Structures are given as structure tokens and as C-alpha cells.
Amino acid sequence: RTNSGTSCHQSKTACRKPNLEIELPWEKDLSRATLLQNASQQVVMATTPSFTKEHIENQHSAVITSLSRLYDTLLLMQYIDYGEILRPPHLHIPVDELSNTGMEMEAIELLRHLPHLTTTDEISPASSPFDNLRSPGEARDVRYQGGNDIAPWTIRLTGASFYGRVLVYDIRTKNITSWVQGVNGYYNSYLGFPTSPADQVLDEWIENLRALHEIPWRKENGDREVETEPPGYPYGWIDMVGNGFAMEKVSSESPQSAKNHRNTYLSKKKLFVDRGWPDHFDAASFRQARDTWQGEFDMYRREEARWMEIGGDASGPPMMLSEEYSAFLRASAGADAIQ
């Protein structure tokens, strides 16, 4: 809460939360943790023949199914390629390397039956897929400080930069926690953040994509980025307003730069809708329209760069703020454009 007694989430100004150090219910010392975990696994293996395919799919069907649906949605939106999805089962996984991090055997076996993405591009703002199979030594080292930041009974699904989210799946509770990076408060552990059933977290993400509250956008040159609007992440998420991320609604009275930014988003949204998104989507037609729109958009960016390069004087604004550029965005955003 702020000094005035109002909630941080109701305030339009930043307010600070304490950086709490949460006591972790697992060993942080890797060598000791590994020894203890190996001993524990020996007991498990002595009483359980193996974590069979049937056992894994029965216990973790929600996360397997929803994660597959998420990746298929990104594929349908022409954001990732078919070959970038590694579909289970995976015959060869780095069991020894994962075990040496202290990860429990059931979590390791679950990785065999989860889909994985090979791309390192973001799939949510400031968040990218984390490939436990290719980077097993970092499976539990979220903060890159050499520590076991997540429990041995969890799996890290994403990596994140500042204000991105690391999704942590708990094999015991079947929940996913979104560990937001860089926020004030609870920073030393994901345990301070809300947790929900895995399918609820992932299905909400999918619905934001279907509703185009999150737009994954791929340029013709292969560059990729994800843009969002409320309630897509990070808007409305924990501490966003509390740390100064208040969302101001763009109107006809807003600065032209803000209107251009909003109309850019609305233009991309319209390109999807006009091609039948989400239930009757013409992917080929969308790709062609997307590349055509992006080409014209990039032309204005090149003009801006050229204007800045020659040291344009104050008598003419940069092309990115010109009426011609603004008119292009208003036209491509259609009826919903901010005038």
C-alpha cells in the first residue's frame, strides 16, 4: 500500500515493496543437494520400477495437453515454424546432467513427454521458451548466480529478461507459478508469487492469443516479437501498476506518437481478424497481407532513419510522426483507429 493508504494496484505512481528473502524448502548447496537427492532417488527407484509413460501422462496430462495447444496456437498464428516444435516422446534426454542439478526423477521423465521449442525468440513479452534438454545445467539456475533457484520437484518452462516471467511447473501440486523478473518484492524466489493449476495458466494464455490481447508478430526477415494489450501479460499482472506500469488509455487527445503506437497494434489485430482469426483462419492469405503491410511500415521507418541521418532541421518532423505515416496507420487500423 502507498503512504496515503491506497493500494499499489490503484495508484498511478510507483510504490515500493520490500525485497523479502524467503526461506527455501530445499538445499541451495548443489553438492550437498545432489548427494541427498541421489540417495532419495535410490529409495524411490527401489520401490518404483520406473515412471512409465502411462504414469507421466496420467499425472501430468493437463500441462502436457495445454502446453501442446499453446505451441500449436503460435504455429497457427504463423509465428513459429512446424520444425521448431519438438514433439514427444523424446528418446534421448540428458538424464545424468539433469540429475546432477538435483532434479527429481519424475520431473526428468516428464521432460521426455513435454513438447519443446527450439527457438530462443520471445513467446510472451520478455519471455522465451527454456529448453531443459539443450541446457540441462541451467535447469534450476533461474537467476544465473549458480544457485538452485527452483525446487528439485519443479520444471522451468520459460526464461525471462527484465519484467518477463519464468513459468515454474510443480510436479507435486500440478500448478504453475509465474515468477516475474525484476519486480520489487519476493525477488529471491518464485514462492512469493501466485500459483494456479497448469491448464488454467496456459489456457488463459491461449485465450489471450485467440482474443488478440497478445499478438505474436513475425517479420519477413524472420525477426519476431510479441505485443500485448490489457488483459494480456504484463498488463494487470502482479505489481505492474505498483511499480509504475500504469496503463493510460489512448484517446484522440493523446500525443500523436501514442496514437500511432496504438494504431499499429490495431492494424496488426485487423490483419488477423480480416483473415478469419481465430476459427476460420486463412494462414496463407494472412502471411501475404502481413508481409505487404510490414513492407510499407518499414518504408516509413527507413525514411525516418534517413531523415535523422542527414540531420533534418526543425522545419519538418521525422517521418515517423508525419501525417502521411499517421494516415497509413489510421487506414490500416480501420474503424477502431484512434483519430
mmCIF file of C-alpha atoms in Angstrom:
data_model
loop_
_atom_site.group_PDB
_atom_site.id
_atom_site.type_symbol
_atom_site.label_atom_id
_atom_site.label_comp_id
_atom_site.label_asym_id
_atom_site.label_seq_id
_atom_site.Cartn_x
_atom_site.Cartn_y
_atom_site.Cartn_z
ATOM 1 C CA ARG A 1 0.000 0.000 0.000
ATOM 2 C CA THR A 2 1.071 3.597 -0.567
ATOM 3 C CA ASN A 3 1.709 6.121 2.181
ATOM 4 C CA SER A 4 -1.770 7.510 1.604
ATOM 5 C CA GLY A 5 -3.254 4.114 2.402
ATOM 6 C CA THR A 6 -4.402 3.289 -1.135
ATOM 7 C CA SER A 7 -3.469 0.033 -2.775
ATOM 8 C CA CYS A 8 -0.417 -0.035 -5.048
ATOM 9 C CA HIS A 9 -2.687 -1.518 -7.694
ATOM 10 C CA GLN A 10 -4.992 1.533 -7.506
ATOM 11 C CA SER A 11 -2.180 4.057 -7.685
ATOM 12 C CA LYS A 12 -0.874 5.668 -10.871
ATOM 13 C CA THR A 13 2.515 6.242 -9.235
ATOM 14 C CA ALA A 14 5.146 3.699 -8.319
ATOM 15 C CA CYS A 15 5.336 2.403 -4.787
ATOM 16 C CA ARG A 16 7.996 0.150 -3.397
ATOM 17 C CA LYS A 17 7.626 -3.279 -1.824
ATOM 18 C CA PRO A 18 10.335 -4.751 0.360
ATOM 19 C CA ASN A 19 12.719 -7.262 -1.185
ATOM 20 C CA LEU A 20 11.869 -10.222 1.007
ATOM 21 C CA GLU A 21 14.173 -13.182 1.406
ATOM 22 C CA ILE A 22 12.017 -16.307 1.507
ATOM 23 C CA GLU A 23 13.436 -19.369 3.222
ATOM 24 C CA LEU A 24 13.606 -22.105 0.611
ATOM 25 C CA PRO A 25 12.433 -25.651 1.494
ATOM 26 C CA TRP A 26 15.273 -27.318 -0.440
ATOM 27 C CA GLU A 27 19.043 -27.389 -0.350
ATOM 28 C CA LYS A 28 20.733 -24.485 -2.119
ATOM 29 C CA ASP A 29 24.201 -26.011 -1.870
ATOM 30 C CA LEU A 30 24.495 -28.021 -5.070
ATOM 31 C CA SER A 31 26.978 -30.622 -3.887
ATOM 32 C CA ARG A 32 25.016 -31.438 -0.759
ATOM 33 C CA ALA A 33 21.715 -31.263 -2.622
ATOM 34 C CA THR A 34 22.966 -33.678 -5.250
ATOM 35 C CA LEU A 35 24.127 -36.171 -2.652
ATOM 36 C CA LEU A 36 20.836 -36.023 -0.788
ATOM 37 C CA GLN A 37 18.809 -36.236 -3.987
ATOM 38 C CA ASN A 38 20.740 -39.198 -5.331
ATOM 39 C CA ALA A 39 20.153 -41.032 -2.063
ATOM 40 C CA SER A 40 16.451 -40.173 -2.185
ATOM 41 C CA GLN A 41 16.141 -41.337 -5.770
ATOM 42 C CA GLN A 42 17.739 -44.659 -4.905
ATOM 43 C CA VAL A 43 14.943 -45.245 -2.398
ATOM 44 C CA VAL A 44 12.310 -44.294 -4.977
ATOM 45 C CA MET A 45 13.836 -46.490 -7.669
ATOM 46 C CA ALA A 46 13.936 -49.414 -5.227
ATOM 47 C CA THR A 47 10.171 -49.202 -4.658
ATOM 48 C CA THR A 48 9.019 -47.933 -8.095
ATOM 49 C CA PRO A 49 10.219 -49.752 -11.232
ATOM 50 C CA SER A 50 10.091 -46.581 -13.342
ATOM 51 C CA PHE A 51 7.984 -43.557 -14.118
ATOM 52 C CA THR A 52 6.231 -45.095 -17.083
ATOM 53 C CA LYS A 53 4.674 -43.236 -19.996
ATOM 54 C CA GLU A 54 1.243 -44.117 -18.613
ATOM 55 C CA HIS A 55 2.141 -42.764 -15.172
ATOM 56 C CA ILE A 56 3.507 -39.482 -16.536
ATOM 57 C CA GLU A 57 0.590 -38.905 -18.899
ATOM 58 C CA ASN A 58 -1.950 -39.765 -16.213
ATOM 59 C CA GLN A 59 -0.376 -37.486 -13.585
ATOM 60 C CA HIS A 60 0.561 -34.564 -15.814
ATOM 61 C CA SER A 61 -1.940 -34.634 -18.677
ATOM 62 C CA ALA A 62 -3.037 -31.024 -18.027
ATOM 63 C CA VAL A 63 0.387 -29.450 -18.564
ATOM 64 C CA ILE A 64 1.241 -31.765 -21.486
ATOM 65 C CA THR A 65 -2.024 -31.054 -23.312
ATOM 66 C CA SER A 66 -2.165 -27.299 -22.656
ATOM 67 C CA LEU A 67 1.484 -26.695 -23.494
ATOM 68 C CA SER A 68 0.972 -28.555 -26.777
ATOM 69 C CA ARG A 69 -2.102 -26.415 -27.527
ATOM 70 C CA LEU A 70 -0.136 -23.249 -26.782
ATOM 71 C CA TYR A 71 2.635 -24.150 -29.217
ATOM 72 C CA ASP A 72 0.103 -25.201 -31.853
ATOM 73 C CA THR A 73 -1.616 -21.813 -31.457
ATOM 74 C CA LEU A 74 1.673 -19.982 -32.028
ATOM 75 C CA LEU A 75 2.233 -22.204 -35.064
ATOM 76 C CA LEU A 76 -1.219 -21.408 -36.461
ATOM 77 C CA MET A 77 -0.569 -17.679 -35.973
ATOM 78 C CA GLN A 78 2.441 -18.034 -38.312
ATOM 79 C CA TYR A 79 4.827 -17.092 -35.523
ATOM 80 C CA ILE A 80 6.846 -20.290 -35.185
ATOM 81 C CA ASP A 81 7.652 -22.995 -37.735
ATOM 82 C CA TYR A 82 6.475 -26.596 -37.590
ATOM 83 C CA GLY A 83 10.055 -27.816 -37.285
ATOM 84 C CA GLU A 84 10.650 -25.648 -34.216
ATOM 85 C CA ILE A 85 8.310 -27.806 -32.146
ATOM 86 C CA LEU A 86 9.990 -30.946 -30.824
ATOM 87 C CA ARG A 87 7.091 -33.244 -30.069
ATOM 88 C CA PRO A 88 7.227 -36.050 -27.507
ATOM 89 C CA PRO A 89 8.268 -38.626 -26.711
ATOM 90 C CA HIS A 90 11.961 -37.744 -26.723
ATOM 91 C CA LEU A 91 14.051 -40.884 -26.840
ATOM 92 C CA HIS A 92 17.306 -39.277 -25.743
ATOM 93 C CA ILE A 93 17.330 -36.778 -22.881
ATOM 94 C CA PRO A 94 20.282 -35.685 -20.694
ATOM 95 C CA VAL A 95 19.259 -37.699 -17.635
ATOM 96 C CA ASP A 96 22.664 -37.563 -15.926
ATOM 97 C CA GLU A 97 23.112 -33.814 -16.401
ATOM 98 C CA LEU A 98 19.604 -33.078 -15.135
ATOM 99 C CA SER A 99 20.034 -35.438 -12.207
ATOM 100 C CA ASN A 100 23.278 -33.685 -11.272
ATOM 101 C CA THR A 101 21.295 -30.467 -10.751
ATOM 102 C CA GLY A 102 19.264 -32.286 -8.112
ATOM 103 C CA MET A 103 16.113 -32.515 -10.250
ATOM 104 C CA GLU A 104 13.830 -35.335 -9.171
ATOM 105 C CA MET A 105 13.484 -38.321 -11.470
ATOM 106 C CA GLU A 106 9.775 -37.833 -12.112
ATOM 107 C CA ALA A 107 10.435 -34.269 -13.285
ATOM 108 C CA ILE A 108 13.179 -35.550 -15.576
ATOM 109 C CA GLU A 109 10.888 -38.200 -17.038
ATOM 110 C CA LEU A 110 8.148 -35.596 -17.553
ATOM 111 C CA LEU A 111 10.561 -33.658 -19.782
ATOM 112 C CA ARG A 112 10.595 -36.710 -22.042
ATOM 113 C CA HIS A 113 6.855 -36.256 -22.630
ATOM 114 C CA LEU A 114 6.581 -32.474 -22.939
ATOM 115 C CA PRO A 115 6.807 -30.590 -26.248
ATOM 116 C CA HIS A 116 9.856 -28.317 -26.535
ATOM 117 C CA LEU A 117 10.589 -25.309 -28.731
ATOM 118 C CA THR A 118 13.963 -24.849 -30.376
ATOM 119 C CA THR A 119 13.563 -21.098 -30.899
ATOM 120 C CA THR A 120 15.029 -18.664 -28.379
ATOM 121 C CA ASP A 121 12.796 -15.785 -29.517
ATOM 122 C CA GLU A 122 10.216 -14.478 -27.092
ATOM 123 C CA ILE A 123 6.808 -16.136 -26.978
ATOM 124 C CA SER A 124 5.456 -13.664 -24.419
ATOM 125 C CA PRO A 125 6.789 -10.183 -23.608
ATOM 126 C CA ALA A 126 10.411 -10.524 -22.415
ATOM 127 C CA SER A 127 9.853 -14.293 -22.017
ATOM 128 C CA SER A 128 11.236 -17.090 -24.160
ATOM 129 C CA PRO A 129 10.940 -20.888 -24.044
ATOM 130 C CA PHE A 130 13.531 -22.583 -21.879
ATOM 131 C CA ASP A 131 14.934 -25.799 -23.351
ATOM 132 C CA ASN A 132 15.844 -28.108 -20.476
ATOM 133 C CA LEU A 133 17.101 -30.709 -22.944
ATOM 134 C CA ARG A 134 19.709 -28.435 -24.532
ATOM 135 C CA SER A 135 20.677 -26.517 -21.378
ATOM 136 C CA PRO A 136 20.297 -29.090 -18.593
ATOM 137 C CA GLY A 137 22.930 -27.474 -16.386
ATOM 138 C CA GLU A 138 20.802 -24.321 -16.136
ATOM 139 C CA ALA A 139 17.515 -26.104 -15.468
ATOM 140 C CA ARG A 140 17.313 -24.782 -11.890
ATOM 141 C CA ASP A 141 19.588 -21.729 -12.196
ATOM 142 C CA VAL A 142 16.997 -19.049 -12.994
ATOM 143 C CA ARG A 143 18.924 -16.048 -11.682
ATOM 144 C CA TYR A 144 22.231 -17.179 -13.220
ATOM 145 C CA GLN A 145 24.056 -16.845 -9.923
ATOM 146 C CA GLY A 146 24.949 -20.502 -9.581
ATOM 147 C CA GLY A 147 22.099 -21.375 -7.236
ATOM 148 C CA ASN A 148 19.277 -23.876 -7.187
ATOM 149 C CA ASP A 149 16.559 -21.254 -7.527
ATOM 150 C CA ILE A 150 13.633 -23.604 -8.083
ATOM 151 C CA ALA A 151 12.737 -26.795 -6.246
ATOM 152 C CA PRO A 152 14.002 -30.220 -7.377
ATOM 153 C CA TRP A 153 10.369 -31.199 -7.965
ATOM 154 C CA THR A 154 9.743 -28.410 -10.491
ATOM 155 C CA ILE A 155 10.351 -27.761 -14.181
ATOM 156 C CA ARG A 156 11.233 -24.408 -15.676
ATOM 157 C CA LEU A 157 9.179 -23.806 -18.822
ATOM 158 C CA THR A 158 10.366 -20.307 -19.781
ATOM 159 C CA GLY A 159 13.301 -17.975 -19.349
ATOM 160 C CA ALA A 160 12.891 -14.238 -18.928
ATOM 161 C CA SER A 161 14.603 -10.879 -19.012
ATOM 162 C CA PHE A 162 13.523 -7.744 -17.126
ATOM 163 C CA TYR A 163 9.754 -7.887 -16.444
ATOM 164 C CA GLY A 164 9.407 -11.174 -18.256
ATOM 165 C CA ARG A 165 8.025 -14.224 -16.484
ATOM 166 C CA VAL A 166 9.598 -17.549 -15.662
ATOM 167 C CA LEU A 167 6.904 -20.231 -15.594
ATOM 168 C CA VAL A 168 7.637 -22.903 -12.991
ATOM 169 C CA TYR A 169 5.656 -26.161 -13.047
ATOM 170 C CA ASP A 170 5.409 -28.097 -9.768
ATOM 171 C CA ILE A 171 5.045 -31.852 -10.307
ATOM 172 C CA ARG A 172 3.588 -32.289 -6.798
ATOM 173 C CA THR A 173 0.841 -29.667 -6.880
ATOM 174 C CA LYS A 174 0.372 -29.707 -10.710
ATOM 175 C CA ASN A 175 0.415 -25.900 -10.516
ATOM 176 C CA ILE A 176 2.324 -23.272 -12.473
ATOM 177 C CA THR A 177 3.802 -20.205 -10.817
ATOM 178 C CA SER A 178 4.606 -17.107 -12.898
ATOM 179 C CA TRP A 179 7.823 -15.715 -11.432
ATOM 180 C CA VAL A 180 8.055 -12.156 -12.727
ATOM 181 C CA GLN A 181 11.652 -10.993 -13.056
ATOM 182 C CA GLY A 182 12.796 -7.576 -11.879
ATOM 183 C CA VAL A 183 9.809 -6.589 -9.747
ATOM 184 C CA ASN A 184 10.171 -5.200 -6.252
ATOM 185 C CA GLY A 185 9.354 -7.714 -3.556
ATOM 186 C CA TYR A 186 9.766 -11.507 -3.280
ATOM 187 C CA TYR A 187 12.578 -11.418 -5.799
ATOM 188 C CA ASN A 188 14.675 -14.202 -4.355
ATOM 189 C CA SER A 189 12.064 -16.911 -5.062
ATOM 190 C CA TYR A 190 9.074 -17.843 -7.162
ATOM 191 C CA LEU A 191 7.384 -18.951 -3.920
ATOM 192 C CA GLY A 192 6.187 -15.399 -3.235
ATOM 193 C CA PHE A 193 4.027 -15.277 -6.362
ATOM 194 C CA PRO A 194 0.509 -16.603 -7.020
ATOM 195 C CA THR A 195 0.186 -20.143 -8.302
ATOM 196 C CA SER A 196 -2.632 -21.773 -10.288
ATOM 197 C CA PRO A 197 -3.397 -25.128 -11.953
ATOM 198 C CA ALA A 198 -1.208 -25.621 -15.022
ATOM 199 C CA ASP A 199 -4.051 -25.834 -17.519
ATOM 200 C CA GLN A 200 -5.622 -22.666 -16.105
ATOM 201 C CA VAL A 201 -2.413 -20.652 -16.587
ATOM 202 C CA LEU A 202 -1.705 -21.973 -20.078
ATOM 203 C CA ASP A 203 -5.319 -21.887 -21.269
ATOM 204 C CA GLU A 204 -5.604 -18.246 -20.176
ATOM 205 C CA TRP A 205 -2.507 -17.524 -22.275
ATOM 206 C CA ILE A 206 -4.089 -19.308 -25.243
ATOM 207 C CA GLU A 207 -7.326 -17.348 -24.842
ATOM 208 C CA ASN A 208 -5.373 -14.073 -24.819
ATOM 209 C CA LEU A 209 -3.822 -15.151 -28.122
ATOM 210 C CA ARG A 210 -7.198 -16.107 -29.579
ATOM 211 C CA ALA A 211 -8.686 -12.782 -28.462
ATOM 212 C CA LEU A 212 -5.599 -10.970 -29.828
ATOM 213 C CA HIS A 213 -4.800 -9.433 -26.479
ATOM 214 C CA GLU A 214 -1.365 -10.869 -27.264
ATOM 215 C CA ILE A 215 -0.114 -10.624 -30.854
ATOM 216 C CA PRO A 216 2.960 -12.646 -31.833
ATOM 217 C CA TRP A 217 4.363 -10.894 -34.899
ATOM 218 C CA ARG A 218 6.920 -12.256 -37.345
ATOM 219 C CA LYS A 219 8.557 -10.069 -39.960
ATOM 220 C CA GLU A 220 9.562 -11.249 -43.431
ATOM 221 C CA ASN A 221 13.238 -11.180 -42.372
ATOM 222 C CA GLY A 222 12.454 -13.591 -39.522
ATOM 223 C CA ASP A 223 12.569 -11.094 -36.634
ATOM 224 C CA ARG A 224 9.923 -11.866 -34.024
ATOM 225 C CA GLU A 225 8.258 -10.002 -31.172
ATOM 226 C CA VAL A 226 5.143 -10.262 -29.025
ATOM 227 C CA GLU A 227 2.975 -7.222 -28.352
ATOM 228 C CA THR A 228 0.121 -7.079 -25.879
ATOM 229 C CA GLU A 229 -2.832 -5.072 -24.681
ATOM 230 C CA PRO A 230 -4.816 -5.461 -21.439
ATOM 231 C CA PRO A 231 -5.525 -8.053 -20.110
ATOM 232 C CA GLY A 232 -2.566 -9.707 -21.839
ATOM 233 C CA TYR A 233 0.666 -10.060 -19.908
ATOM 234 C CA PRO A 234 2.160 -7.927 -18.335
ATOM 235 C CA TYR A 235 -0.877 -5.642 -18.003
ATOM 236 C CA GLY A 236 -2.857 -6.306 -14.868
ATOM 237 C CA TRP A 237 -0.223 -8.716 -13.546
ATOM 238 C CA ILE A 238 1.147 -8.608 -10.032
ATOM 239 C CA ASP A 239 2.963 -5.373 -9.135
ATOM 240 C CA MET A 240 2.828 -3.892 -12.626
ATOM 241 C CA VAL A 241 0.968 -0.762 -11.514
ATOM 242 C CA GLY A 242 2.628 -0.905 -8.115
ATOM 243 C CA ASN A 243 5.957 -0.467 -9.830
ATOM 244 C CA GLY A 244 4.900 2.358 -12.107
ATOM 245 C CA PHE A 245 3.416 0.407 -15.015
ATOM 246 C CA ALA A 246 0.045 2.165 -15.044
ATOM 247 C CA MET A 247 -1.766 1.786 -18.356
ATOM 248 C CA GLU A 248 -3.100 5.073 -19.715
ATOM 249 C CA LYS A 249 -5.919 4.718 -22.235
ATOM 250 C CA VAL A 250 -5.043 6.208 -25.617
ATOM 251 C CA SER A 251 -7.615 8.672 -26.982
ATOM 252 C CA SER A 252 -7.894 11.324 -29.687
ATOM 253 C CA GLU A 253 -6.416 13.740 -27.149
ATOM 254 C CA SER A 254 -3.254 11.655 -26.658
ATOM 255 C CA PRO A 255 0.096 12.641 -28.216
ATOM 256 C CA GLN A 256 0.429 11.599 -31.857
ATOM 257 C CA SER A 257 3.208 9.150 -31.006
ATOM 258 C CA ALA A 258 0.870 7.332 -28.579
ATOM 259 C CA LYS A 259 -1.923 7.232 -31.174
ATOM 260 C CA ASN A 260 0.484 5.862 -33.777
ATOM 261 C CA HIS A 261 1.635 3.146 -31.401
ATOM 262 C CA ARG A 262 -1.928 2.102 -30.602
ATOM 263 C CA ASN A 263 -2.978 2.170 -34.250
ATOM 264 C CA THR A 264 -0.007 -0.034 -35.108
ATOM 265 C CA TYR A 265 -1.349 -2.652 -32.703
ATOM 266 C CA LEU A 266 -4.886 -2.284 -34.053
ATOM 267 C CA SER A 267 -3.575 -2.659 -37.622
ATOM 268 C CA LYS A 268 -1.949 -5.981 -36.785
ATOM 269 C CA LYS A 269 -5.098 -7.080 -34.988
ATOM 270 C CA LYS A 270 -7.230 -6.268 -38.039
ATOM 271 C CA LEU A 271 -4.940 -8.258 -40.325
ATOM 272 C CA PHE A 272 -5.672 -11.360 -38.239
ATOM 273 C CA VAL A 273 -9.421 -10.728 -37.965
ATOM 274 C CA ASP A 274 -9.858 -9.991 -41.673
ATOM 275 C CA ARG A 275 -8.336 -13.401 -42.470
ATOM 276 C CA GLY A 276 -10.769 -15.306 -40.236
ATOM 277 C CA TRP A 277 -8.943 -15.462 -36.917
ATOM 278 C CA PRO A 278 -9.415 -17.438 -34.733
ATOM 279 C CA ASP A 279 -11.759 -20.143 -36.022
ATOM 280 C CA HIS A 280 -11.612 -19.773 -39.827
ATOM 281 C CA PHE A 281 -8.078 -18.565 -40.320
ATOM 282 C CA ASP A 282 -6.556 -18.396 -43.801
ATOM 283 C CA ALA A 283 -2.875 -18.653 -42.927
ATOM 284 C CA ALA A 284 -1.561 -18.218 -46.484
ATOM 285 C CA SER A 285 -3.637 -15.088 -47.087
ATOM 286 C CA PHE A 286 -2.563 -13.706 -43.723
ATOM 287 C CA ARG A 287 1.148 -14.225 -44.418
ATOM 288 C CA GLN A 288 0.857 -12.339 -47.706
ATOM 289 C CA ALA A 289 -1.096 -9.465 -46.131
ATOM 290 C CA ARG A 290 1.268 -9.320 -43.157
ATOM 291 C CA ASP A 291 4.347 -9.073 -45.358
ATOM 292 C CA THR A 292 2.746 -6.393 -47.541
ATOM 293 C CA TRP A 293 1.757 -4.308 -44.520
ATOM 294 C CA GLN A 294 5.164 -4.776 -42.902
ATOM 295 C CA GLY A 295 6.901 -3.656 -46.088
ATOM 296 C CA GLU A 296 5.027 -0.360 -46.117
ATOM 297 C CA PHE A 297 5.547 0.105 -42.388
ATOM 298 C CA ASP A 298 9.291 -0.497 -42.776
ATOM 299 C CA MET A 299 9.411 2.053 -45.584
ATOM 300 C CA TYR A 300 8.349 4.753 -43.153
ATOM 301 C CA ARG A 301 10.964 3.578 -40.684
ATOM 302 C CA ARG A 302 13.664 3.793 -43.341
ATOM 303 C CA GLU A 303 12.527 7.315 -44.215
ATOM 304 C CA GLU A 304 12.744 8.298 -40.568
ATOM 305 C CA ALA A 305 16.244 6.868 -40.304
ATOM 306 C CA ARG A 306 17.321 8.698 -43.464
ATOM 307 C CA TRP A 307 15.853 11.982 -42.196
ATOM 308 C CA MET A 308 17.705 11.608 -38.883
ATOM 309 C CA GLU A 309 20.931 10.625 -40.665
ATOM 310 C CA ILE A 310 21.025 13.822 -42.728
ATOM 311 C CA GLY A 311 20.291 15.910 -39.652
ATOM 312 C CA GLY A 312 16.803 17.055 -40.593
ATOM 313 C CA ASP A 313 16.037 20.550 -39.335
ATOM 314 C CA ALA A 314 13.189 21.654 -37.106
ATOM 315 C CA SER A 315 11.067 22.788 -40.056
ATOM 316 C CA GLY A 316 9.978 19.213 -40.755
ATOM 317 C CA PRO A 317 9.177 16.464 -38.202
ATOM 318 C CA PRO A 318 10.626 12.969 -38.596
ATOM 319 C CA MET A 319 8.658 10.786 -40.963
ATOM 320 C CA MET A 320 7.561 8.542 -38.090
ATOM 321 C CA LEU A 321 5.490 11.464 -36.760
ATOM 322 C CA SER A 322 4.388 12.764 -40.147
ATOM 323 C CA GLU A 323 0.756 12.974 -41.176
ATOM 324 C CA GLU A 324 1.405 10.576 -44.062
ATOM 325 C CA TYR A 325 2.608 7.886 -41.670
ATOM 326 C CA SER A 326 -0.238 8.537 -39.225
ATOM 327 C CA ALA A 327 -2.773 8.358 -42.057
ATOM 328 C CA PHE A 328 -1.352 4.992 -43.156
ATOM 329 C CA LEU A 329 -1.809 3.602 -39.644
ATOM 330 C CA ARG A 330 -5.322 5.010 -39.272
ATOM 331 C CA ALA A 331 -6.344 3.476 -42.585
ATOM 332 C CA SER A 332 -4.868 0.067 -41.815
ATOM 333 C CA ALA A 333 -6.417 0.029 -38.302
ATOM 334 C CA GLY A 334 -9.857 0.532 -39.817
ATOM 335 C CA ALA A 335 -12.969 1.506 -37.876
ATOM 336 C CA ASP A 336 -11.288 1.078 -34.490
ATOM 337 C CA ALA A 337 -8.467 3.520 -35.274
ATOM 338 C CA ILE A 338 -7.700 6.318 -32.832
ATOM 339 C CA GLN A 339 -8.260 9.535 -34.805
#
